[in-house]
Short mmCIF file of C-alpha atoms and ligand atoms in Angstrom, two decimals:
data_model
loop_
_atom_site.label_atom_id
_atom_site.label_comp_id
_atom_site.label_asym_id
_atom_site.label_seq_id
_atom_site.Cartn_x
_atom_site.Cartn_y
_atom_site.Cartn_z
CA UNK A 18 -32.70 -132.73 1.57
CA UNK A 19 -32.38 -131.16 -1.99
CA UNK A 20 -30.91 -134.02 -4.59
CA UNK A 21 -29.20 -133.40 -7.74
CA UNK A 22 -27.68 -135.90 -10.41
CA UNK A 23 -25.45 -134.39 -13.46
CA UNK A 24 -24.44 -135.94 -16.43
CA UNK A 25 -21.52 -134.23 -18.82
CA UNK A 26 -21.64 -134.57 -22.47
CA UNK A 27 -18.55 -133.21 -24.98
CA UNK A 28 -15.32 -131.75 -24.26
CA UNK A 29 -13.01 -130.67 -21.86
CA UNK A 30 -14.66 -127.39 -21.35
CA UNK A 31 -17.81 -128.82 -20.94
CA UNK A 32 -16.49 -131.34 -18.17
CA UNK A 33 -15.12 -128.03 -16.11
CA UNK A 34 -18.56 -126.58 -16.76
CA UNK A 35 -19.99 -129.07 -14.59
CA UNK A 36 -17.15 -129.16 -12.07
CA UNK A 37 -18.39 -125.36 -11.15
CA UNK A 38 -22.05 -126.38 -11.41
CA UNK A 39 -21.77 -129.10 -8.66
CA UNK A 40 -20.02 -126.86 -6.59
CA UNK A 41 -22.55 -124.02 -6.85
CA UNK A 42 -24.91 -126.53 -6.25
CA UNK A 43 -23.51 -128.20 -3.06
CA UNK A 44 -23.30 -124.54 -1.63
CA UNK A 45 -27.17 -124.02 -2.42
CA UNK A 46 -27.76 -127.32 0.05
CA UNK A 47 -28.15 -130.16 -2.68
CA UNK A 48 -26.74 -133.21 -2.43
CA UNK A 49 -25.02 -135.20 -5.63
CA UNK A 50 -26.23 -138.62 -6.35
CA UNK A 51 -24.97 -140.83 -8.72
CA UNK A 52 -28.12 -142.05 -10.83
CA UNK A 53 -31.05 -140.36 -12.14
CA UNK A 54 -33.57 -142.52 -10.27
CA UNK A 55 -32.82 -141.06 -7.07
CA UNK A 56 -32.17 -137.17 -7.79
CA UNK A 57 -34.90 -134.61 -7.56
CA UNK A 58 -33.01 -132.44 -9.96
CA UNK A 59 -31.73 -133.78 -13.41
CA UNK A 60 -29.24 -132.20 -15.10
CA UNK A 61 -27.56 -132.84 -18.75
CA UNK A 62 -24.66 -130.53 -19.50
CA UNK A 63 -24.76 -131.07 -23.13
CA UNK A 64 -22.42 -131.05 -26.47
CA UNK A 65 -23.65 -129.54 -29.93
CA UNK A 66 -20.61 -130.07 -31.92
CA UNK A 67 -21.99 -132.97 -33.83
CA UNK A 68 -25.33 -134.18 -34.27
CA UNK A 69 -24.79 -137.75 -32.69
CA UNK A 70 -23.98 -135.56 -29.46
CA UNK A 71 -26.76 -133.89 -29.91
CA UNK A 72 -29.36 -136.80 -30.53
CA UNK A 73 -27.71 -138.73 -27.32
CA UNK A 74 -29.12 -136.08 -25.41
CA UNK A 75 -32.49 -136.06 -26.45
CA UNK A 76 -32.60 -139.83 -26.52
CA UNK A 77 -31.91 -139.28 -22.77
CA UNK A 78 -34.23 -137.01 -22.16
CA UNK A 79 -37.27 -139.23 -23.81
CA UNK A 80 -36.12 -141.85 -21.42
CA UNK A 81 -36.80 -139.90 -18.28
CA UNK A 82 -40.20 -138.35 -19.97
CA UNK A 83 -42.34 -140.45 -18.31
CA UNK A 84 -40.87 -139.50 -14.61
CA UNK A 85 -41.16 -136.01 -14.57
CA UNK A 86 -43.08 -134.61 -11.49
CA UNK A 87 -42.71 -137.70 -9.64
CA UNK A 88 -39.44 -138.60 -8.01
CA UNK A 89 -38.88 -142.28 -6.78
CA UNK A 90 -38.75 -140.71 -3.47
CA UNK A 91 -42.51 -139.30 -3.80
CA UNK A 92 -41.07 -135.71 -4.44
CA UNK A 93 -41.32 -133.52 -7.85
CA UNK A 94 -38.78 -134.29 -10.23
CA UNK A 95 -37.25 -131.42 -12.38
CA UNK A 96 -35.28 -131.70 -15.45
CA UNK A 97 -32.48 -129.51 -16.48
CA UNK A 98 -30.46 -128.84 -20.17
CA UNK A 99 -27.20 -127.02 -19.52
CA UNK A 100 -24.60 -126.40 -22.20
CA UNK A 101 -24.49 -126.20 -26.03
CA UNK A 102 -27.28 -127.67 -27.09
CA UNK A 103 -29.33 -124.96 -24.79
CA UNK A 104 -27.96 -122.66 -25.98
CA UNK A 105 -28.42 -123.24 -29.52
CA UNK A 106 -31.76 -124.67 -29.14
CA UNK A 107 -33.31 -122.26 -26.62
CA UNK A 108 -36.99 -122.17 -25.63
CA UNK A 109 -37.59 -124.80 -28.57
CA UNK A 110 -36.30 -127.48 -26.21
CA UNK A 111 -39.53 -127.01 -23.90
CA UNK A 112 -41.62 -128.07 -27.17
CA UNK A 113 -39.47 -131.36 -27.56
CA UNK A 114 -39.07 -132.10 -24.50
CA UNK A 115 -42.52 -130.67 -22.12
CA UNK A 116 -40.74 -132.70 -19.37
CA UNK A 117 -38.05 -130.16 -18.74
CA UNK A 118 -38.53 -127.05 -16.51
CA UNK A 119 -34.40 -125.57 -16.86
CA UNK A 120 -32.75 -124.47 -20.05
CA UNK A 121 -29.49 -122.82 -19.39
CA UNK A 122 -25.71 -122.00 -21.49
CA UNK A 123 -22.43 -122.02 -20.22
CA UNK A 124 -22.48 -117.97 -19.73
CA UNK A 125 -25.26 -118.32 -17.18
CA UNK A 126 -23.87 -120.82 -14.70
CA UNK A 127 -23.34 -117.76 -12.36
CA UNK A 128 -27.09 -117.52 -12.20
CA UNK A 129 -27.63 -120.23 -11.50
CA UNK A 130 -28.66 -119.86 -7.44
CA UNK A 131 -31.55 -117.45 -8.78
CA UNK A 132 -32.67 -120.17 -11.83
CA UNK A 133 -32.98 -122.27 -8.98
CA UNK A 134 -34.74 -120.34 -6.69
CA UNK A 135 -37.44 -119.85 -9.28
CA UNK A 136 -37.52 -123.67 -10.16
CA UNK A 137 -38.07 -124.45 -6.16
CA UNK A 138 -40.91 -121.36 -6.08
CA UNK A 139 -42.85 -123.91 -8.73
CA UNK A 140 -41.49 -121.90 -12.16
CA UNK A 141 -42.24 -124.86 -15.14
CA UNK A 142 -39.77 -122.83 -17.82
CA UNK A 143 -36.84 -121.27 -16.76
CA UNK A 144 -34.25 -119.96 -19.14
CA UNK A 145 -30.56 -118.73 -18.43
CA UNK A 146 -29.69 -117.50 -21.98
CA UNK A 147 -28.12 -114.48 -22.38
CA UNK A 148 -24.43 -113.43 -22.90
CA UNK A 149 -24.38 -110.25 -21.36
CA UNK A 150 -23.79 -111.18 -18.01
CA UNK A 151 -20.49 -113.76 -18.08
CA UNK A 152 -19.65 -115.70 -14.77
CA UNK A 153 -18.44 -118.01 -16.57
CA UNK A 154 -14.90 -117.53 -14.93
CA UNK A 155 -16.41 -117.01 -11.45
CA UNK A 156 -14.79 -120.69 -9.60
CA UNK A 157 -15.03 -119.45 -6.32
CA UNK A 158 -17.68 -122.96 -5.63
CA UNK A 159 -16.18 -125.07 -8.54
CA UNK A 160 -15.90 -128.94 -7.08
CA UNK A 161 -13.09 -130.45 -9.34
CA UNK A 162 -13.46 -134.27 -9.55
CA UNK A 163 -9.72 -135.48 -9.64
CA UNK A 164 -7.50 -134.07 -6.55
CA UNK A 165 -4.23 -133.87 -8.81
CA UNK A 166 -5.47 -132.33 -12.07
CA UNK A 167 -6.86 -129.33 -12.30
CA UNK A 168 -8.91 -127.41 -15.40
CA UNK A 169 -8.99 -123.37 -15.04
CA UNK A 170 -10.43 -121.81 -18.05
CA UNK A 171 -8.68 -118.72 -19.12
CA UNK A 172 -10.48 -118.17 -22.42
CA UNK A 173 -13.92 -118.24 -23.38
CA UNK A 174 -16.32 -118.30 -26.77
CA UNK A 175 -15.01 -117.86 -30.04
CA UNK A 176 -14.57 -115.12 -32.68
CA UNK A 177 -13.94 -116.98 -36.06
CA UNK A 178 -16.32 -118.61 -38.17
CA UNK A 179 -15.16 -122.02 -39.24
CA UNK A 180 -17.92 -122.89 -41.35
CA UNK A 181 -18.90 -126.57 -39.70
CA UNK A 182 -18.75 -125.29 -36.02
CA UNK A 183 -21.39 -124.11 -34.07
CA UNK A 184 -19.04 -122.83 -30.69
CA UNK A 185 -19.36 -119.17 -31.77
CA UNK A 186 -23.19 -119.28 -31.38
CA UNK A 187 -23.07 -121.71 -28.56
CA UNK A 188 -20.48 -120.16 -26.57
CA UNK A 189 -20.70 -116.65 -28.02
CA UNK A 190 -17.72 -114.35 -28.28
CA UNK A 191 -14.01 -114.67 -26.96
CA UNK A 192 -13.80 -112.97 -23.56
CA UNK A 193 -10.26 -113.52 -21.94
CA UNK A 194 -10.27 -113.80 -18.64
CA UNK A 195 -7.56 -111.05 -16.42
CA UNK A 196 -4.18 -112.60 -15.68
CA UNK A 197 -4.15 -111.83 -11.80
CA UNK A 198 -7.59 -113.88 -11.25
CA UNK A 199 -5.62 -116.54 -13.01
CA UNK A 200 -3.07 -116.21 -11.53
CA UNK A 201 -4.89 -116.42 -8.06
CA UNK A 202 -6.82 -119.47 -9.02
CA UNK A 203 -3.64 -121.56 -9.41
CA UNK A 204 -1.85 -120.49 -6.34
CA UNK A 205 -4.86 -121.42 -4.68
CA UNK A 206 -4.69 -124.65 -6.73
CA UNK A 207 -0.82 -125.63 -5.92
CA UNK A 208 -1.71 -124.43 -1.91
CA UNK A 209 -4.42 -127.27 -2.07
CA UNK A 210 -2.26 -130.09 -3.45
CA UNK A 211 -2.80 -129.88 -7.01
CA UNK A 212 0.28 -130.02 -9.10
CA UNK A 213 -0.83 -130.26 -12.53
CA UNK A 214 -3.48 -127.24 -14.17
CA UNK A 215 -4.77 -127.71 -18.05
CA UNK A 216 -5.43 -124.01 -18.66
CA UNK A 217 -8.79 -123.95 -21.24
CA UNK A 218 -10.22 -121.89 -23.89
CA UNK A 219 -11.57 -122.57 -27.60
CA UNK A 220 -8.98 -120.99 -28.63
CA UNK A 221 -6.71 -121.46 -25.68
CA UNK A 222 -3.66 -119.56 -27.50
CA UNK A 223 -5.65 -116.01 -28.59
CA UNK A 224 -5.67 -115.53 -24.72
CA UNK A 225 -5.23 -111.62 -24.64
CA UNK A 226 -5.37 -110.12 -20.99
CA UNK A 227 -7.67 -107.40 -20.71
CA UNK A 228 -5.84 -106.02 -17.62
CA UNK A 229 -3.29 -103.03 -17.89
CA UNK A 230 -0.54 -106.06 -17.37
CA UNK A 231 -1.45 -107.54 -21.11
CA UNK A 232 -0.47 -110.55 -21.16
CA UNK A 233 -0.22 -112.85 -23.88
CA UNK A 234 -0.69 -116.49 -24.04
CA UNK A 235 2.68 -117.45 -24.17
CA UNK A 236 3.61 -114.83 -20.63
CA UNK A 237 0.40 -116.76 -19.11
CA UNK A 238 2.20 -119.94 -19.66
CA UNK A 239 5.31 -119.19 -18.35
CA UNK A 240 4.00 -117.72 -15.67
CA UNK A 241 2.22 -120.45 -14.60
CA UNK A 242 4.56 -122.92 -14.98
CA UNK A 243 6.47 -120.82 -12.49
CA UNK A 244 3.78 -121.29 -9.55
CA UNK A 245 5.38 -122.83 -6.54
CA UNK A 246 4.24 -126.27 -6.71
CA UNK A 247 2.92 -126.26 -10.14
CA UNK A 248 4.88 -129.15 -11.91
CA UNK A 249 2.79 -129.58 -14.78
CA UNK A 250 0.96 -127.10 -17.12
CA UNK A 251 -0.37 -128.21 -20.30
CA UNK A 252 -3.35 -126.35 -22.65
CA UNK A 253 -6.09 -126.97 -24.76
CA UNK A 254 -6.94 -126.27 -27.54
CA UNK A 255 -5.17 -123.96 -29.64
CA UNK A 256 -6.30 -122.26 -33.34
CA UNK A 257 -3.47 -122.70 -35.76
CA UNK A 258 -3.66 -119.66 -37.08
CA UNK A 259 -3.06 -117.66 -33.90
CA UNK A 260 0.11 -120.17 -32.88
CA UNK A 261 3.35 -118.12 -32.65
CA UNK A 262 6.78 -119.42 -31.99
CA UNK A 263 6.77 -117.47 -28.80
CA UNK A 264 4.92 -120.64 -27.64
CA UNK A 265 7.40 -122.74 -28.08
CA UNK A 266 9.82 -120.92 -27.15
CA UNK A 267 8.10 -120.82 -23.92
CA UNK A 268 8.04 -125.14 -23.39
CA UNK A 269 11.42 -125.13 -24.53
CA UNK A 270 12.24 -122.71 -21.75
CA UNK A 271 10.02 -123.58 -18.77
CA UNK A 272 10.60 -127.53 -18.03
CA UNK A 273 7.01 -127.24 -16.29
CA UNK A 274 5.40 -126.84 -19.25
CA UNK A 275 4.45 -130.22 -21.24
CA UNK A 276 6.06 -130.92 -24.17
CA UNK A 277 2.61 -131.74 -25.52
CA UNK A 278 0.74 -129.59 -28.35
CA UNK A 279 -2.75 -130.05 -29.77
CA UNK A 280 -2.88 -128.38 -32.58
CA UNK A 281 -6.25 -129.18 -34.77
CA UNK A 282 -5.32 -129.11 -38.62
CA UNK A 283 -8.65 -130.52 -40.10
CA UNK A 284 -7.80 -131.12 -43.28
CA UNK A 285 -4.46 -131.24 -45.56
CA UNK A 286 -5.72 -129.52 -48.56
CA UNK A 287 -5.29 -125.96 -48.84
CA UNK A 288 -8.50 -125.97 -50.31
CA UNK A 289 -10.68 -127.49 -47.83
CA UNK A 290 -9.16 -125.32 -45.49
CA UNK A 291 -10.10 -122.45 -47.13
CA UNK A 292 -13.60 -123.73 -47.66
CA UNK A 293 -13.95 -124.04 -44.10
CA UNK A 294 -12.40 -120.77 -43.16
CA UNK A 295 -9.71 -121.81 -41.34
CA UNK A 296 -7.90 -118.95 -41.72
CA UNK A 297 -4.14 -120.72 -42.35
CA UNK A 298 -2.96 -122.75 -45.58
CA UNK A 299 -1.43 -126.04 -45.34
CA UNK A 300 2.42 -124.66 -45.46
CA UNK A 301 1.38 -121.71 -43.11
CA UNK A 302 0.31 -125.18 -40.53
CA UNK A 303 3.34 -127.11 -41.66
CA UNK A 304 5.53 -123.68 -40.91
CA UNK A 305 4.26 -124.45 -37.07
CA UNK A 306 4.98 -127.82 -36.85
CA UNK A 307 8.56 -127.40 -38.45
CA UNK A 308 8.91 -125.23 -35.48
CA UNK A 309 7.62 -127.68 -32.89
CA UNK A 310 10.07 -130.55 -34.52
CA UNK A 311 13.14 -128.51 -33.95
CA UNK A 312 12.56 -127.23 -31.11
CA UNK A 313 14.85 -128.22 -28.22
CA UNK A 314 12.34 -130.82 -26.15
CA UNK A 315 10.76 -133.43 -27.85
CA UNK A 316 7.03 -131.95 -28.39
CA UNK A 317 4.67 -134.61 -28.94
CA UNK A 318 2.52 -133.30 -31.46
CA UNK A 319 -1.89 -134.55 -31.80
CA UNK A 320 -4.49 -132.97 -34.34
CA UNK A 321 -8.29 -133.25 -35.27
CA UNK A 322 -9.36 -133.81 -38.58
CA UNK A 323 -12.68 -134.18 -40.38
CA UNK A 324 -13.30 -136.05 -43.27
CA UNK A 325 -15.80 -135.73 -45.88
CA UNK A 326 -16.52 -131.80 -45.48
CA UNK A 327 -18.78 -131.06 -48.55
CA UNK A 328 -16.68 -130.67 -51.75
CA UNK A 329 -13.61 -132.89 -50.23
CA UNK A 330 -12.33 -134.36 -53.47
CA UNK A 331 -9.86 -137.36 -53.47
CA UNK A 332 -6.81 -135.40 -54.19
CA UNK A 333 -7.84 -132.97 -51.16
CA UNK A 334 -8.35 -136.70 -49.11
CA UNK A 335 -4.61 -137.81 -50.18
CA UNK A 336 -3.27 -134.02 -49.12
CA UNK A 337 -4.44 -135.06 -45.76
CA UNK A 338 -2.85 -138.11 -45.67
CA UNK A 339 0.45 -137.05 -46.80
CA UNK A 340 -0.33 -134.27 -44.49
CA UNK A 341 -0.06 -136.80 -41.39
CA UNK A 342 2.94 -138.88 -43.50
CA UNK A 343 4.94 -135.79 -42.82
CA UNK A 344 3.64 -134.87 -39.91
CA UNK A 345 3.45 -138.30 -37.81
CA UNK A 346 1.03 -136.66 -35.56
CA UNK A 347 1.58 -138.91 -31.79
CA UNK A 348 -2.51 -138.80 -31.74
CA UNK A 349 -4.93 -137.91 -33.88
CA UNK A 350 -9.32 -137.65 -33.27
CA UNK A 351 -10.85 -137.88 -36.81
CA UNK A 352 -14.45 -137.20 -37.14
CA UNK A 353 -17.17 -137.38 -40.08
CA UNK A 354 -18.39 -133.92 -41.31
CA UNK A 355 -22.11 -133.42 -39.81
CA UNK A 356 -24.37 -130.56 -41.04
CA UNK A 357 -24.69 -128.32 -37.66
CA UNK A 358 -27.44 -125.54 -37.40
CA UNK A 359 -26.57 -121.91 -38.17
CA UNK A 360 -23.02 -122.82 -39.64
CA UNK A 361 -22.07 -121.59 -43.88
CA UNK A 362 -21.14 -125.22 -44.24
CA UNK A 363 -25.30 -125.77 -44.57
CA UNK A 364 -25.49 -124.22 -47.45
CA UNK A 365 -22.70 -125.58 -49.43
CA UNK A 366 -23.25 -128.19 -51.74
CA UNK A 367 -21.10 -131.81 -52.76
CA UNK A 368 -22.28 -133.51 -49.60
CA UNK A 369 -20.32 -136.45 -49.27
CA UNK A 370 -22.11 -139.57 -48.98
CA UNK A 371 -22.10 -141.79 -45.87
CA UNK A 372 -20.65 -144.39 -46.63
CA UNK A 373 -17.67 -142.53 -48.66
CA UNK A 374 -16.86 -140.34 -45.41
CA UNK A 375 -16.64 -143.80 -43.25
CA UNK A 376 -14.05 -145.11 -46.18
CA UNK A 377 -11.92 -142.41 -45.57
CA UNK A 378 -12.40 -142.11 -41.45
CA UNK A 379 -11.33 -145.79 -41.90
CA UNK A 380 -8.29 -145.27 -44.07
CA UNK A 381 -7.18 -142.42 -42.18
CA UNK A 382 -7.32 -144.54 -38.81
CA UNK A 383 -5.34 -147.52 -40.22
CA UNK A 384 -2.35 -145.24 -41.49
CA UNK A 385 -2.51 -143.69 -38.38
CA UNK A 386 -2.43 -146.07 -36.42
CA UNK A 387 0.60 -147.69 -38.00
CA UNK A 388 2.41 -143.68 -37.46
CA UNK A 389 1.14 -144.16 -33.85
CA UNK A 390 3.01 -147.71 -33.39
CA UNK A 391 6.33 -146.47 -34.81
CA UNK A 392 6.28 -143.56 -32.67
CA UNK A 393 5.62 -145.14 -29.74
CA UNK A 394 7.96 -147.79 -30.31
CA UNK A 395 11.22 -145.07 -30.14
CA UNK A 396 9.98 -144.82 -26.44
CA UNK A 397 11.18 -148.74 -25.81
CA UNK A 398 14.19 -148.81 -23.60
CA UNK A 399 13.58 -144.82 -22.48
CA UNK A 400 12.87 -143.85 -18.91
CA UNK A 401 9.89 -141.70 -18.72
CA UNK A 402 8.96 -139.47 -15.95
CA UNK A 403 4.84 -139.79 -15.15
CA UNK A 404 2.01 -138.18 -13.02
CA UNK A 405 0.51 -142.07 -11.25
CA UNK A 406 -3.18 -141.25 -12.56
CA UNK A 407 -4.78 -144.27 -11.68
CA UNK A 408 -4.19 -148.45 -11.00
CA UNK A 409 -6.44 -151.19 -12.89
CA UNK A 410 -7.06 -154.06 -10.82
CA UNK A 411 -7.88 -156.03 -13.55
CA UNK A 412 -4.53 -155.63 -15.20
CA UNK A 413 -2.51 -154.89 -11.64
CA UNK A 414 -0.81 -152.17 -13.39
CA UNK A 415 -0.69 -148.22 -12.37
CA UNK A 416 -1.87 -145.98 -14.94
CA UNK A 417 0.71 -143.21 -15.81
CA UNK A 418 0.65 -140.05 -17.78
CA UNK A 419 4.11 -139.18 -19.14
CA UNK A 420 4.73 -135.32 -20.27
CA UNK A 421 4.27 -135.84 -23.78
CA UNK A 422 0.05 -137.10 -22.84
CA UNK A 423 0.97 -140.61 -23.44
CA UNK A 424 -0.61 -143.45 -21.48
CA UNK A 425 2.44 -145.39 -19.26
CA UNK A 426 0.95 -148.42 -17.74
CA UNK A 427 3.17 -150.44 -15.67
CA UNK A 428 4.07 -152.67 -12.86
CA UNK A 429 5.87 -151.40 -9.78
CA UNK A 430 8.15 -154.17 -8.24
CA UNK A 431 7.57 -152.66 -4.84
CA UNK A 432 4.31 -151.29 -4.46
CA UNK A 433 2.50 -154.19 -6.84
CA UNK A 434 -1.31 -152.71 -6.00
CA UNK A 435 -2.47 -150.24 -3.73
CA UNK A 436 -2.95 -150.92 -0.28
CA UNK A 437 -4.42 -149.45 2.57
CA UNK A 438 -1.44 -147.22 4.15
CA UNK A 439 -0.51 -146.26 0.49
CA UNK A 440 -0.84 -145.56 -2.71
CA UNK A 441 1.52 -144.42 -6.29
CA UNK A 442 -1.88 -142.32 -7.34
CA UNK A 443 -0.54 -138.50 -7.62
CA UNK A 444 3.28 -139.58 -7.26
CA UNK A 445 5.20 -137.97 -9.84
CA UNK A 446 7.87 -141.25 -10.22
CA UNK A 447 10.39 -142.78 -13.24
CA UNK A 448 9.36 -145.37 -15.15
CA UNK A 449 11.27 -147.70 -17.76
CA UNK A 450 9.35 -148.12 -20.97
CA UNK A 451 9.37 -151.85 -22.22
CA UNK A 452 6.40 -152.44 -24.64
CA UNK A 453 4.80 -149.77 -27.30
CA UNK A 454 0.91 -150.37 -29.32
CA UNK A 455 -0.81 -147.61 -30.92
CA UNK A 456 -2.40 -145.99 -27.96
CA UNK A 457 -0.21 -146.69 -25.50
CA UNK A 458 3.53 -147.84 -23.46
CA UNK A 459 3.89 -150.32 -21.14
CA UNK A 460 6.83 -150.13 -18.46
CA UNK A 461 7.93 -151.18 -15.36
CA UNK A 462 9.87 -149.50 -12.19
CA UNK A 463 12.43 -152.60 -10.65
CA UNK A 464 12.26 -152.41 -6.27
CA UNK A 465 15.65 -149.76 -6.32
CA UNK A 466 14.10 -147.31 -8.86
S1 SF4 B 589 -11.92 -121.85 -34.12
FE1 SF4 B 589 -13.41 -122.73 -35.52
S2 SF4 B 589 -13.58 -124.88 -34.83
FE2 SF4 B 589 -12.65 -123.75 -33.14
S3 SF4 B 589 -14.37 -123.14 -31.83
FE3 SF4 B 589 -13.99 -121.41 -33.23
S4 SF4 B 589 -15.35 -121.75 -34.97
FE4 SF4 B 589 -15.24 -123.69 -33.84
#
C-alpha cells in the first residue's frame, strides 16, 4: 500500500489546493496518514507571500533531511514541494533541499498522476512547472475536509502588479473559470449535503466568464445563491479596485448571500497606495465602503493591511488609522511589509526598520481591537442565525458561524454536548447573543428555541 502525508501552508486557496491533491491521490491507490513518520510520500503545499511562510517550509524540510530514502516502514521515502514557493523557487529547491525528488505549482496539480508515475519508476527530480496546461479547475477527485463547507475556485492567478506580492509569478495569470462548470460543481455540491460554498479567486470579484453566457461576478453570485439547497454563499477575496455596486446590490437582493465582505485596503494613505500600485485612492476605497454601509443588510465589513511598506511616513501611518476610525472594519489581518523575490517593492528604498514596523502592527492592533469590542457589543441582546461548525469540549459550548463571519459560541439548553444519536454540527439554528470580546459573541439557545 502506497502512503501519503500532506501538510498545507497559506491561504484559503492553498487549503483547496490540497483538498484536490488528496483526492487525486486517493484515486491513484495512496492512502493519507496523518504524520510524516509513517508516509512514503511527503508533501508540503506551500505559501510564498511572506518570507516567515517561506522559511517555515524549509525549516521543515531540513527536519526530514536526514530520512529521505528510508521510510520507518523500510520503504523509500520521497519528498514533495507543491504550491508557491515551487513555483517561485523552481529547480533551485533541489540544491537546498537534495532530499526532495517533487517540485510542483498550483497549475500542475492535474498532472499530477503522470509526476507520480515517474517518481514510482525511480525519477530523483521531477518538476510540474509550467502554466500552459491549467487543471487547476479540474475537481472531478477533489476530497473536501469539512462535509458542510465547501471551497470551489472560480478564479485563478492574477493580472496586477502590486509591488510587495509575489501571486502573479506564483500563480501566473487570471484565467476565469466557465460559469456552467461552476455552476455544475455546486449542484453537485448542494445534491451531496453541502449547504454553504466560499467561491475563490485572487481576485475573486474580476471573475469574467469566458463562455458565450458572460457572466460577471456579481450574475455568478446570484446565481449561486439561487442553487436548490445552497443557503450560504460567501467569497474571497476581492481587489478594491474591480468592486462595483452591482455586488452589493446582489447581497442586498439574494438573502443567500452573506452579508460579509473582505475587502483588503492595505494602507490609508493615498500615497502608499499608489506606491504599491494598488490601482484605487483612499476616497475611490472609502466610495465602496459608503456603499456597503448603506446598503439595506447589515454587511460586516474585514480588510488586510500592511504596515511599514518602504517609504510609509507617519502621516501616511495616521491616514491608516483614521482610515479604520471611519471605517470600523468588524476584522482586520495586519501584517509587516517583507521584501518578496521578483516584486518592484525590492528595489525601492526607506526600508522601515524592524522594530518601527512592530510599533505600528502593535498600535494598529490595540485600536482595533477596541473598534472590534464596540462592534461586537451592538450584537448583545440580538438573535443571530448560525451554521453549528463545531462543539469544544473543553468549554461545552457549540461553535457557530453567524452570516456576517463572526464566531457565536454558545450553550444549547437542550442538546448541552453531542451525543451519540445526535449532534447541532451542520444545523443551521437561532441563537441569542449575550456576551461580546474582540474576536468573538457568546450566546445561548433556552430548551423552546
Ligand atoms: S491584486 Fe495585488 S495583492 Fe492581490 S494577488 Fe494580485 S498582485 Fe497580489
Amino acid at each position: 500500500m502506497k502512503t501519503f502525508y500532506i501538510e498545507t501552508f497559506g491561504c484559503q486557496m492553498n487549503a483547496h489546493d490540497s483538498e484536490k491533491v488528496v483526492g487525486t491521490l486517493l484515486t491513484q491507490g495512496y492512502t493519507q496518514v496523518e504524520t510524516p513518520a509513517e508516509a512514503e510520500l511527503v508533501l508540503y503545499n506551500t505559501c510564498s507571500i511572506r518570507d516567515k511562510a517561506e522559511q517555515k517550509v524549509f525549516h521543515r524540510l531540513d527536519q526530514f533531511k536526514h530520512e529521505a530514502g528510508k521510510g520507518s516502514n523500510g520503504k523509500r521515502k520521497t519528498y514533495g514541494v507543491l504550491g508557491c514557493v515551487a513555483q517561485q523557487e523552481g529547480e533551485k529547491i533541489f540544491e537546498r533541499a537534495p532530499h526532495v525528488s517533487l517540485v510542483a505549482g498550483s497549475a500542475s496539480y492535474g498532472r499530477l498522476p503522470e509526476l507520480l508515475v515517474q517518481l514510482e519508476k525511480g525519477d530523483r527530480r521531477v518538476t510540474g512547472l509550467s502554466f500552459d496546461r491549467d487543471d487547476a479547475f479540474e475537481t472531478e477527485f477533489t476530497r473536501r475536509t469539512n462535509p458542510h463547507r465547501a471551497y470551489v475556485t472560480i478564479i485563478e492567478g492574477c493580472d496586477k502588479s502590486c509591488a510587495y506580492c509575489v501571486v502573479p509569478f506564483t500563480r501566473g495569470p487570471e484565467r476565469s473559470r466557465a460559469s456552467e462548470s461552476v455552476m455544475n460543481e455546486l449542484e453537485q455540491l448542494t445534491g451531496a449535503g453541502y449547504t454553504e460554498v466560499q467561491l475563490l479567486g485572487q481576485n475573486v470579484n474580476s471573475y469574467r466568464d469566458p463562455s458565450p453566457a458572460g457572466w460577471d461576478f456579481a450574475t455568478m453570485l446570484e446565481r449561486a445563491g439561487q442553487v436548490p439547497g445552497m443557503r450560504r454563499v460567501r467569497f474571497t477575496t476581492s481587489h478594491p479596485r474591480d468592486f462595483g455596486k452591482e455586488i452589493i446590490n446582489a447581497i442586498d437582493r439574494t438573502e443567500t448571500l452573506c452579508n460579509h465582505v473582505h475587502l483588503p485596503v492595505q494602507s490609508g494613505s493615498s500615497d502608499v497606495l499608489r506606491r504599491m500600485d494598488r490601482q484605487y485612492t483612499r476616497d475611490e476605497y472609502m466610495r465602496r465602503i459608503e456603499w456597503m454601509k448603506k446598503a439595506r443588510r447589515d454587511i460586516a465589513i474585514t480588510t488586510d493591511i500592511i504596515v511599514g511598506f518602504p517609504g510609509e511616513t507617519e502621516r501616511d501611518f495616521d491616514d491608516t488609522l483614521k482610515l479604520i476610525d471611519g471605517v470600523e472594519y468588524d476584522a482586520m489581518f495586519i501584517f509587516k511589509y517583507s521584501k518578496r523575490p521578483n516584486t518592484a517593492a525590492l528595489a525601492y528604498e526607506d526600508h522601515i526598520p524592524e522594530e518601527e514596523k512592530t510599533r505600528r502592527l502593535m498600535e494598529l492592533q490595540e485600536r482595533q481591537r477596541g473598534i472590534q469590542l464596540r462592534r461586537n457589543a451592538g450584537y448583545v441582546g440580538l438573535t443571530e442565525h448560525v451554521l453549528v461548525e463545531g462543539y469544544n469540549q473543553a468549554t461545552g459550548q457549540w461553535i457557530g458561524r453567524t452570516s456576517q463571519h463572526k464566531t457565536l459560541n454558545f450553550i444549547d439548553a437542550a442538546l448541552p454536548a453531542p451525543s451519540q444519536e445526535r449532534t447541532l454540527v451542520g444545523e443551521y439554528l437561532d441563537v441569542l447573543v449575550t456576551r461580546a470580546s474582540p474576536n468573538s459573541l457568546a450566546g445561548e439557545r433556552s430548551a423552546h428555541v
